[in-house]
């Protein structure tokens, strides 16, 4: 990975450690903070946003910033190494100590191709085998920088990334259709049951008793036939 990063300071880094990164500097607005929860396989998520005080960011945290198009990689997880790309055009953000960021040398590698590789079974087997931690697997910067990456020529990388994106988009579309169909079937089941109890599924004899009326009559007959409890009075 180190050979594929841009030739610039902090091309690969994680968020700030130690006492300079403090929760008391978090704000309801300011510079967005990228936590573990914001990095999913191939997706940058914005749920539960957090923000750093703009003055603190300007003073201390600019080296840990992303501006659009950088690779984001988680240091923790089962396994660690989940990757996404910070989107273009949404402004500057900063990473936490649990998230690494990488600015790619675009003459050597496609960032999207690197992202798909990090999310592949091959890369996950590697990170699972080399990560450390007794309770939670962790990948540090040294492991990430030295991680081997099998890459074809740059033109093939862009074509490969494009085809993977196309296939994943098709899978997401099928998944969304399946979820929508399942919801529609649930509504249909409820509708059929409602119609059944109203006697609307098949033609009805006008003299037939509606199901709701029949059930109510059965309930009243059972209540009337039930033995009455005797009351015991004290002498």
PDB file of C-alpha atoms in Angstrom:
ATOM      1  CA  UNK A   1       0.000   0.000   0.000  1.00  0.00           C
ATOM      2  CA  UNK A   2       2.825   2.402   0.814  1.00  0.00           C
ATOM      3  CA  UNK A   3       4.079   2.182  -2.784  1.00  0.00           C
ATOM      4  CA  UNK A   4       0.625   3.124  -4.070  1.00  0.00           C
ATOM      5  CA  UNK A   5       0.122   6.238  -1.936  1.00  0.00           C
ATOM      6  CA  UNK A   6       0.623   9.803  -3.136  1.00  0.00           C
ATOM      7  CA  UNK A   7       3.987  11.489  -2.636  1.00  0.00           C
ATOM      8  CA  UNK A   8       2.784  13.985  -0.045  1.00  0.00           C
ATOM      9  CA  UNK A   9       2.855  14.370   3.755  1.00  0.00           C
ATOM     10  CA  UNK A  10       0.317  12.219   5.628  1.00  0.00           C
ATOM     11  CA  UNK A  11      -0.748  10.422   2.455  1.00  0.00           C
ATOM     12  CA  UNK A  12      -1.421   7.468   4.774  1.00  0.00           C
ATOM     13  CA  UNK A  13      -2.368   8.232   8.360  1.00  0.00           C
ATOM     14  CA  UNK A  14      -4.888   7.556  11.107  1.00  0.00           C
ATOM     15  CA  UNK A  15      -6.652  10.068  13.292  1.00  0.00           C
ATOM     16  CA  UNK A  16      -4.939  11.825  16.212  1.00  0.00           C
ATOM     17  CA  UNK A  17      -4.118   9.906  19.387  1.00  0.00           C
ATOM     18  CA  UNK A  18      -3.648  11.071  22.922  1.00  0.00           C
ATOM     19  CA  UNK A  19      -4.920  14.085  24.756  1.00  0.00           C
ATOM     20  CA  UNK A  20      -5.379  16.359  21.746  1.00  0.00           C
ATOM     21  CA  UNK A  21      -8.450  14.409  20.547  1.00  0.00           C
ATOM     22  CA  UNK A  22     -11.064  15.194  23.202  1.00  0.00           C
ATOM     23  CA  UNK A  23     -14.810  14.683  23.302  1.00  0.00           C
ATOM     24  CA  UNK A  24     -15.219  18.135  24.874  1.00  0.00           C
ATOM     25  CA  UNK A  25     -14.225  19.614  21.510  1.00  0.00           C
ATOM     26  CA  UNK A  26     -17.108  17.868  19.712  1.00  0.00           C
ATOM     27  CA  UNK A  27     -19.849  20.176  18.471  1.00  0.00           C
ATOM     28  CA  UNK A  28     -23.296  19.958  16.883  1.00  0.00           C
ATOM     29  CA  UNK A  29     -21.757  21.510  13.762  1.00  0.00           C
ATOM     30  CA  UNK A  30     -18.276  22.146  12.422  1.00  0.00           C
ATOM     31  CA  UNK A  31     -15.843  19.796  10.651  1.00  0.00           C
ATOM     32  CA  UNK A  32     -17.359  16.279  10.288  1.00  0.00           C
ATOM     33  CA  UNK A  33     -15.599  13.488  12.203  1.00  0.00           C
ATOM     34  CA  UNK A  34     -15.340  10.064  10.534  1.00  0.00           C
ATOM     35  CA  UNK A  35     -15.913   7.288  13.090  1.00  0.00           C
ATOM     36  CA  UNK A  36     -15.901   3.502  12.556  1.00  0.00           C
ATOM     37  CA  UNK A  37     -19.689   3.547  12.113  1.00  0.00           C
ATOM     38  CA  UNK A  38     -19.324   5.733   9.024  1.00  0.00           C
ATOM     39  CA  UNK A  39     -17.212   3.234   7.045  1.00  0.00           C
ATOM     40  CA  UNK A  40     -19.094   0.277   5.521  1.00  0.00           C
ATOM     41  CA  UNK A  41     -17.957  -1.992   2.663  1.00  0.00           C
ATOM     42  CA  UNK A  42     -17.928   0.307  -0.355  1.00  0.00           C
ATOM     43  CA  UNK A  43     -20.095   2.950   1.325  1.00  0.00           C
ATOM     44  CA  UNK A  44     -19.479   6.106   3.315  1.00  0.00           C
ATOM     45  CA  UNK A  45     -22.357   6.465   5.775  1.00  0.00           C
ATOM     46  CA  UNK A  46     -23.569   9.671   7.415  1.00  0.00           C
ATOM     47  CA  UNK A  47     -25.748   8.305  10.243  1.00  0.00           C
ATOM     48  CA  UNK A  48     -25.115   9.700  13.727  1.00  0.00           C
ATOM     49  CA  UNK A  49     -22.809  12.480  12.557  1.00  0.00           C
ATOM     50  CA  UNK A  50     -20.248  14.075  14.864  1.00  0.00           C
ATOM     51  CA  UNK A  51     -18.384  17.351  14.403  1.00  0.00           C
ATOM     52  CA  UNK A  52     -15.110  18.868  15.596  1.00  0.00           C
ATOM     53  CA  UNK A  53     -14.816  22.449  16.734  1.00  0.00           C
ATOM     54  CA  UNK A  54     -13.692  24.359  13.626  1.00  0.00           C
ATOM     55  CA  UNK A  55     -11.022  26.340  15.486  1.00  0.00           C
ATOM     56  CA  UNK A  56      -9.556  23.182  17.024  1.00  0.00           C
ATOM     57  CA  UNK A  57      -9.534  21.496  13.619  1.00  0.00           C
ATOM     58  CA  UNK A  58      -7.715  24.432  12.050  1.00  0.00           C
ATOM     59  CA  UNK A  59      -5.205  24.505  14.909  1.00  0.00           C
ATOM     60  CA  UNK A  60      -4.525  20.768  15.377  1.00  0.00           C
ATOM     61  CA  UNK A  61      -6.270  18.391  13.008  1.00  0.00           C
ATOM     62  CA  UNK A  62      -5.709  19.490   9.413  1.00  0.00           C
ATOM     63  CA  UNK A  63      -3.096  16.732   8.782  1.00  0.00           C
ATOM     64  CA  UNK A  64      -5.806  14.106   9.500  1.00  0.00           C
ATOM     65  CA  UNK A  65      -8.270  15.536   6.994  1.00  0.00           C
ATOM     66  CA  UNK A  66      -9.896  14.215   3.840  1.00  0.00           C
ATOM     67  CA  UNK A  67     -11.272  16.426   1.103  1.00  0.00           C
ATOM     68  CA  UNK A  68     -12.805  13.982  -1.383  1.00  0.00           C
ATOM     69  CA  UNK A  69     -11.704  10.817  -3.149  1.00  0.00           C
ATOM     70  CA  UNK A  70      -9.495   9.392  -0.364  1.00  0.00           C
ATOM     71  CA  UNK A  71      -9.606   5.735   0.701  1.00  0.00           C
ATOM     72  CA  UNK A  72     -10.994   5.154   4.207  1.00  0.00           C
ATOM     73  CA  UNK A  73     -10.018   1.936   6.022  1.00  0.00           C
ATOM     74  CA  UNK A  74     -11.113   0.730   9.459  1.00  0.00           C
ATOM     75  CA  UNK A  75      -8.457  -0.339  11.967  1.00  0.00           C
ATOM     76  CA  UNK A  76     -10.882  -2.378  14.088  1.00  0.00           C
ATOM     77  CA  UNK A  77     -13.491  -5.003  13.248  1.00  0.00           C
ATOM     78  CA  UNK A  78     -14.138  -8.665  12.553  1.00  0.00           C
ATOM     79  CA  UNK A  79     -12.039  -8.523  10.462  1.00  0.00           C
ATOM     80  CA  UNK A  80     -10.533  -5.013  10.291  1.00  0.00           C
ATOM     81  CA  UNK A  81      -9.776  -3.389   6.966  1.00  0.00           C
ATOM     82  CA  UNK A  82     -13.283  -2.483   5.759  1.00  0.00           C
ATOM     83  CA  UNK A  83     -12.901   0.178   3.070  1.00  0.00           C
ATOM     84  CA  UNK A  84     -14.926   2.985   1.521  1.00  0.00           C
ATOM     85  CA  UNK A  85     -14.161   6.188  -0.391  1.00  0.00           C
ATOM     86  CA  UNK A  86     -14.806   9.629   1.055  1.00  0.00           C
ATOM     87  CA  UNK A  87     -17.170  11.268  -1.457  1.00  0.00           C
ATOM     88  CA  UNK A  88     -16.206  14.217  -3.613  1.00  0.00           C
ATOM     89  CA  UNK A  89     -17.961  17.533  -3.185  1.00  0.00           C
ATOM     90  CA  UNK A  90     -19.266  17.243   0.403  1.00  0.00           C
ATOM     91  CA  UNK A  91     -16.512  19.258   2.077  1.00  0.00           C
ATOM     92  CA  UNK A  92     -13.629  18.506   4.389  1.00  0.00           C
ATOM     93  CA  UNK A  93     -13.772  15.949   7.215  1.00  0.00           C
ATOM     94  CA  UNK A  94     -11.273  14.359   9.612  1.00  0.00           C
ATOM     95  CA  UNK A  95     -10.622  10.751  10.637  1.00  0.00           C
ATOM     96  CA  UNK A  96     -10.572   9.355  14.184  1.00  0.00           C
ATOM     97  CA  UNK A  97      -7.771   7.159  15.616  1.00  0.00           C
ATOM     98  CA  UNK A  98      -9.778   4.055  14.575  1.00  0.00           C
ATOM     99  CA  UNK A  99      -9.929   5.009  10.871  1.00  0.00           C
ATOM    100  CA  UNK A 100      -7.037   5.291   8.400  1.00  0.00           C
ATOM    101  CA  UNK A 101      -7.084   7.460   5.318  1.00  0.00           C
ATOM    102  CA  UNK A 102      -5.011   7.089   2.171  1.00  0.00           C
ATOM    103  CA  UNK A 103      -4.467   9.460  -0.723  1.00  0.00           C
ATOM    104  CA  UNK A 104      -3.709   7.323  -3.767  1.00  0.00           C
ATOM    105  CA  UNK A 105      -1.062   7.887  -6.416  1.00  0.00           C
ATOM    106  CA  UNK A 106      -3.467   7.820  -9.372  1.00  0.00           C
ATOM    107  CA  UNK A 107      -0.693   6.985 -11.826  1.00  0.00           C
ATOM    108  CA  UNK A 108      -0.072   3.738  -9.925  1.00  0.00           C
ATOM    109  CA  UNK A 109      -3.506   2.660  -8.701  1.00  0.00           C
ATOM    110  CA  UNK A 110      -7.251   3.204  -8.921  1.00  0.00           C
ATOM    111  CA  UNK A 111      -8.690   4.122  -5.518  1.00  0.00           C
ATOM    112  CA  UNK A 112     -11.901   2.241  -6.317  1.00  0.00           C
ATOM    113  CA  UNK A 113      -9.911  -0.834  -7.281  1.00  0.00           C
ATOM    114  CA  UNK A 114      -8.044  -0.642  -3.949  1.00  0.00           C
ATOM    115  CA  UNK A 115     -11.353  -0.291  -2.121  1.00  0.00           C
ATOM    116  CA  UNK A 116     -12.811  -3.366  -3.785  1.00  0.00           C
ATOM    117  CA  UNK A 117      -9.630  -5.294  -3.035  1.00  0.00           C
ATOM    118  CA  UNK A 118      -9.741  -4.348   0.677  1.00  0.00           C
ATOM    119  CA  UNK A 119     -13.346  -5.580   0.820  1.00  0.00           C
ATOM    120  CA  UNK A 120     -12.549  -8.870  -0.942  1.00  0.00           C
ATOM    121  CA  UNK A 121     -12.235 -12.272   0.742  1.00  0.00           C
ATOM    122  CA  UNK A 122      -8.533 -12.404  -0.170  1.00  0.00           C
ATOM    123  CA  UNK A 123      -7.709  -9.164   1.669  1.00  0.00           C
ATOM    124  CA  UNK A 124      -9.923 -10.080   4.619  1.00  0.00           C
ATOM    125  CA  UNK A 125      -8.153 -13.412   5.055  1.00  0.00           C
ATOM    126  CA  UNK A 126      -4.872 -11.511   5.108  1.00  0.00           C
ATOM    127  CA  UNK A 127      -6.020  -8.905   7.635  1.00  0.00           C
ATOM    128  CA  UNK A 128      -7.619 -11.570   9.833  1.00  0.00           C
ATOM    129  CA  UNK A 129      -4.372 -13.538   9.903  1.00  0.00           C
ATOM    130  CA  UNK A 130      -2.028 -10.642  10.598  1.00  0.00           C
ATOM    131  CA  UNK A 131      -4.171  -8.390  12.819  1.00  0.00           C
ATOM    132  CA  UNK A 132      -3.633  -8.529  16.563  1.00  0.00           C
ATOM    133  CA  UNK A 133      -5.750  -8.121  19.713  1.00  0.00           C
ATOM    134  CA  UNK A 134      -7.105 -10.521  22.311  1.00  0.00           C
ATOM    135  CA  UNK A 135     -10.680  -9.239  22.389  1.00  0.00           C
ATOM    136  CA  UNK A 136     -10.951  -7.265  19.157  1.00  0.00           C
ATOM    137  CA  UNK A 137      -8.813  -7.557  16.046  1.00  0.00           C
ATOM    138  CA  UNK A 138      -6.821  -4.457  15.196  1.00  0.00           C
ATOM    139  CA  UNK A 139      -4.742  -3.410  12.183  1.00  0.00           C
ATOM    140  CA  UNK A 140      -2.142  -0.696  12.666  1.00  0.00           C
ATOM    141  CA  UNK A 141      -0.535   1.658  10.154  1.00  0.00           C
ATOM    142  CA  UNK A 142       2.586  -0.487   9.818  1.00  0.00           C
ATOM    143  CA  UNK A 143       0.527  -3.531   8.794  1.00  0.00           C
ATOM    144  CA  UNK A 144      -1.533  -1.476   6.348  1.00  0.00           C
ATOM    145  CA  UNK A 145       1.474   0.232   4.768  1.00  0.00           C
ATOM    146  CA  UNK A 146       3.171  -3.118   4.152  1.00  0.00           C
ATOM    147  CA  UNK A 147       0.064  -4.928   2.937  1.00  0.00           C
ATOM    148  CA  UNK A 148       0.651  -6.659  -0.436  1.00  0.00           C
ATOM    149  CA  UNK A 149      -1.722  -5.690  -3.254  1.00  0.00           C
ATOM    150  CA  UNK A 150      -2.016  -7.717  -6.479  1.00  0.00           C
ATOM    151  CA  UNK A 151      -2.706  -5.172  -9.220  1.00  0.00           C
ATOM    152  CA  UNK A 152      -3.005  -5.346 -13.025  1.00  0.00           C
ATOM    153  CA  UNK A 153      -1.888  -2.401 -15.197  1.00  0.00           C
ATOM    154  CA  UNK A 154      -3.606   0.896 -14.407  1.00  0.00           C
ATOM    155  CA  UNK A 155      -5.990   0.824 -17.405  1.00  0.00           C
ATOM    156  CA  UNK A 156      -7.199  -2.657 -16.411  1.00  0.00           C
ATOM    157  CA  UNK A 157      -7.666  -1.472 -12.817  1.00  0.00           C
ATOM    158  CA  UNK A 158     -10.147   1.209 -13.894  1.00  0.00           C
ATOM    159  CA  UNK A 159     -11.983  -1.259 -16.135  1.00  0.00           C
ATOM    160  CA  UNK A 160     -12.074  -3.838 -13.327  1.00  0.00           C
ATOM    161  CA  UNK A 161     -13.414  -1.280 -10.829  1.00  0.00           C
ATOM    162  CA  UNK A 162     -16.073  -0.189 -13.329  1.00  0.00           C
ATOM    163  CA  UNK A 163     -17.297  -3.753 -13.882  1.00  0.00           C
ATOM    164  CA  UNK A 164     -17.383  -4.501 -10.149  1.00  0.00           C
ATOM    165  CA  UNK A 165     -19.387  -1.297  -9.559  1.00  0.00           C
ATOM    166  CA  UNK A 166     -21.840  -2.367 -12.265  1.00  0.00           C
ATOM    167  CA  UNK A 167     -22.314  -5.830 -10.751  1.00  0.00           C
ATOM    168  CA  UNK A 168     -22.726  -4.476  -7.221  1.00  0.00           C
ATOM    169  CA  UNK A 169     -25.271  -1.949  -8.470  1.00  0.00           C
ATOM    170  CA  UNK A 170     -27.267  -4.796 -10.027  1.00  0.00           C
ATOM    171  CA  UNK A 171     -27.147  -6.751  -6.771  1.00  0.00           C
ATOM    172  CA  UNK A 172     -28.372  -3.727  -4.801  1.00  0.00           C
ATOM    173  CA  UNK A 173     -31.228  -3.249  -7.272  1.00  0.00           C
ATOM    174  CA  UNK A 174     -32.281  -6.902  -6.945  1.00  0.00           C
ATOM    175  CA  UNK A 175     -32.067  -6.683  -3.144  1.00  0.00           C
ATOM    176  CA  UNK A 176     -34.195  -3.533  -3.074  1.00  0.00           C
ATOM    177  CA  UNK A 177     -36.804  -5.205  -5.321  1.00  0.00           C
ATOM    178  CA  UNK A 178     -36.878  -8.280  -3.065  1.00  0.00           C
ATOM    179  CA  UNK A 179     -37.424  -6.124   0.036  1.00  0.00           C
ATOM    180  CA  UNK A 180     -40.183  -4.194  -1.739  1.00  0.00           C
ATOM    181  CA  UNK A 181     -41.848  -7.443  -2.881  1.00  0.00           C
ATOM    182  CA  UNK A 182     -41.687  -8.885   0.635  1.00  0.00           C
ATOM    183  CA  UNK A 183     -43.387  -5.788   2.035  1.00  0.00           C
ATOM    184  CA  UNK A 184     -46.064  -6.009  -0.675  1.00  0.00           C
ATOM    185  CA  UNK A 185     -46.672  -9.704   0.129  1.00  0.00           C
ATOM    186  CA  UNK A 186     -47.104  -8.882   3.814  1.00  0.00           C
ATOM    187  CA  UNK A 187     -49.717  -6.271   2.948  1.00  0.00           C
ATOM    188  CA  UNK A 188     -51.405  -8.736   0.577  1.00  0.00           C
ATOM    189  CA  UNK A 189     -51.587 -11.400   3.313  1.00  0.00           C
ATOM    190  CA  UNK A 190     -53.278  -8.941   5.644  1.00  0.00           C
ATOM    191  CA  UNK A 191     -55.671  -7.882   2.892  1.00  0.00           C
ATOM    192  CA  UNK A 192     -56.609 -11.505   2.098  1.00  0.00           C
ATOM    193  CA  UNK A 193     -57.281 -12.280   5.768  1.00  0.00           C
ATOM    194  CA  UNK A 194     -59.438  -9.177   6.076  1.00  0.00           C
ATOM    195  CA  UNK A 195     -61.443 -10.110   2.997  1.00  0.00           C
ATOM    196  CA  UNK A 196     -61.798 -13.711   4.221  1.00  0.00           C
ATOM    197  CA  UNK A 197     -63.341 -12.630   7.520  1.00  0.00           C
ATOM    198  CA  UNK A 198     -65.668 -10.280   5.680  1.00  0.00           C
ATOM    199  CA  UNK A 199     -66.730 -13.101   3.382  1.00  0.00           C
ATOM    200  CA  UNK A 200     -65.498 -11.245   0.291  1.00  0.00           C
ATOM    201  CA  UNK A 201     -63.235 -13.926  -1.195  1.00  0.00           C
ATOM    202  CA  UNK A 202     -66.009 -16.009  -2.817  1.00  0.00           C
ATOM    203  CA  UNK A 203     -69.600 -15.192  -3.853  1.00  0.00           C
ATOM    204  CA  UNK A 204     -71.866 -15.316  -0.810  1.00  0.00           C
ATOM    205  CA  UNK A 205     -75.453 -16.497  -0.383  1.00  0.00           C
ATOM    206  CA  UNK A 206     -77.453 -13.451   0.773  1.00  0.00           C
ATOM    207  CA  UNK A 207     -78.894 -15.596   3.545  1.00  0.00           C
ATOM    208  CA  UNK A 208     -75.416 -16.572   4.818  1.00  0.00           C
ATOM    209  CA  UNK A 209     -74.269 -15.067   8.042  1.00  0.00           C
ATOM    210  CA  UNK A 210     -71.133 -12.866   7.725  1.00  0.00           C
ATOM    211  CA  UNK A 211     -68.056 -14.285   9.439  1.00  0.00           C
ATOM    212  CA  UNK A 212     -67.763 -11.380  11.878  1.00  0.00           C
ATOM    213  CA  UNK A 213     -71.407 -11.818  12.939  1.00  0.00           C
ATOM    214  CA  UNK A 214     -70.947 -15.597  13.235  1.00  0.00           C
ATOM    215  CA  UNK A 215     -67.895 -15.214  15.455  1.00  0.00           C
ATOM    216  CA  UNK A 216     -69.685 -12.700  17.637  1.00  0.00           C
ATOM    217  CA  UNK A 217     -72.689 -15.029  17.978  1.00  0.00           C
ATOM    218  CA  UNK A 218     -70.449 -17.989  18.905  1.00  0.00           C
ATOM    219  CA  UNK A 219     -68.727 -15.896  21.532  1.00  0.00           C
ATOM    220  CA  UNK A 220     -72.029 -14.814  23.082  1.00  0.00           C
ATOM    221  CA  UNK A 221     -73.345 -18.400  23.078  1.00  0.00           C
ATOM    222  CA  UNK A 222     -70.198 -19.645  24.824  1.00  0.00           C
ATOM    223  CA  UNK A 223     -70.477 -16.941  27.445  1.00  0.00           C
ATOM    224  CA  UNK A 224     -74.113 -17.827  28.050  1.00  0.00           C
ATOM    225  CA  UNK A 225     -73.359 -21.559  28.332  1.00  0.00           C
ATOM    226  CA  UNK A 226     -70.422 -21.119  30.695  1.00  0.00           C
ATOM    227  CA  UNK A 227     -71.180 -22.129  34.337  1.00  0.00           C
ATOM    228  CA  UNK A 228     -71.668 -19.175  36.607  1.00  0.00           C
ATOM    229  CA  UNK A 229     -69.343 -18.861  39.547  1.00  0.00           C
ATOM    230  CA  UNK A 230     -71.040 -19.098  42.950  1.00  0.00           C
ATOM    231  CA  UNK A 231     -70.422 -16.289  45.351  1.00  0.00           C
ATOM    232  CA  UNK A 232     -69.462 -17.355  48.898  1.00  0.00           C
ATOM    233  CA  UNK A 233     -70.858 -15.166  51.658  1.00  0.00           C
ATOM    234  CA  UNK A 234     -69.504 -15.158  55.171  1.00  0.00           C
ATOM    235  CA  UNK A 235     -71.939 -16.173  57.932  1.00  0.00           C
TER     236      UNK A 235
END
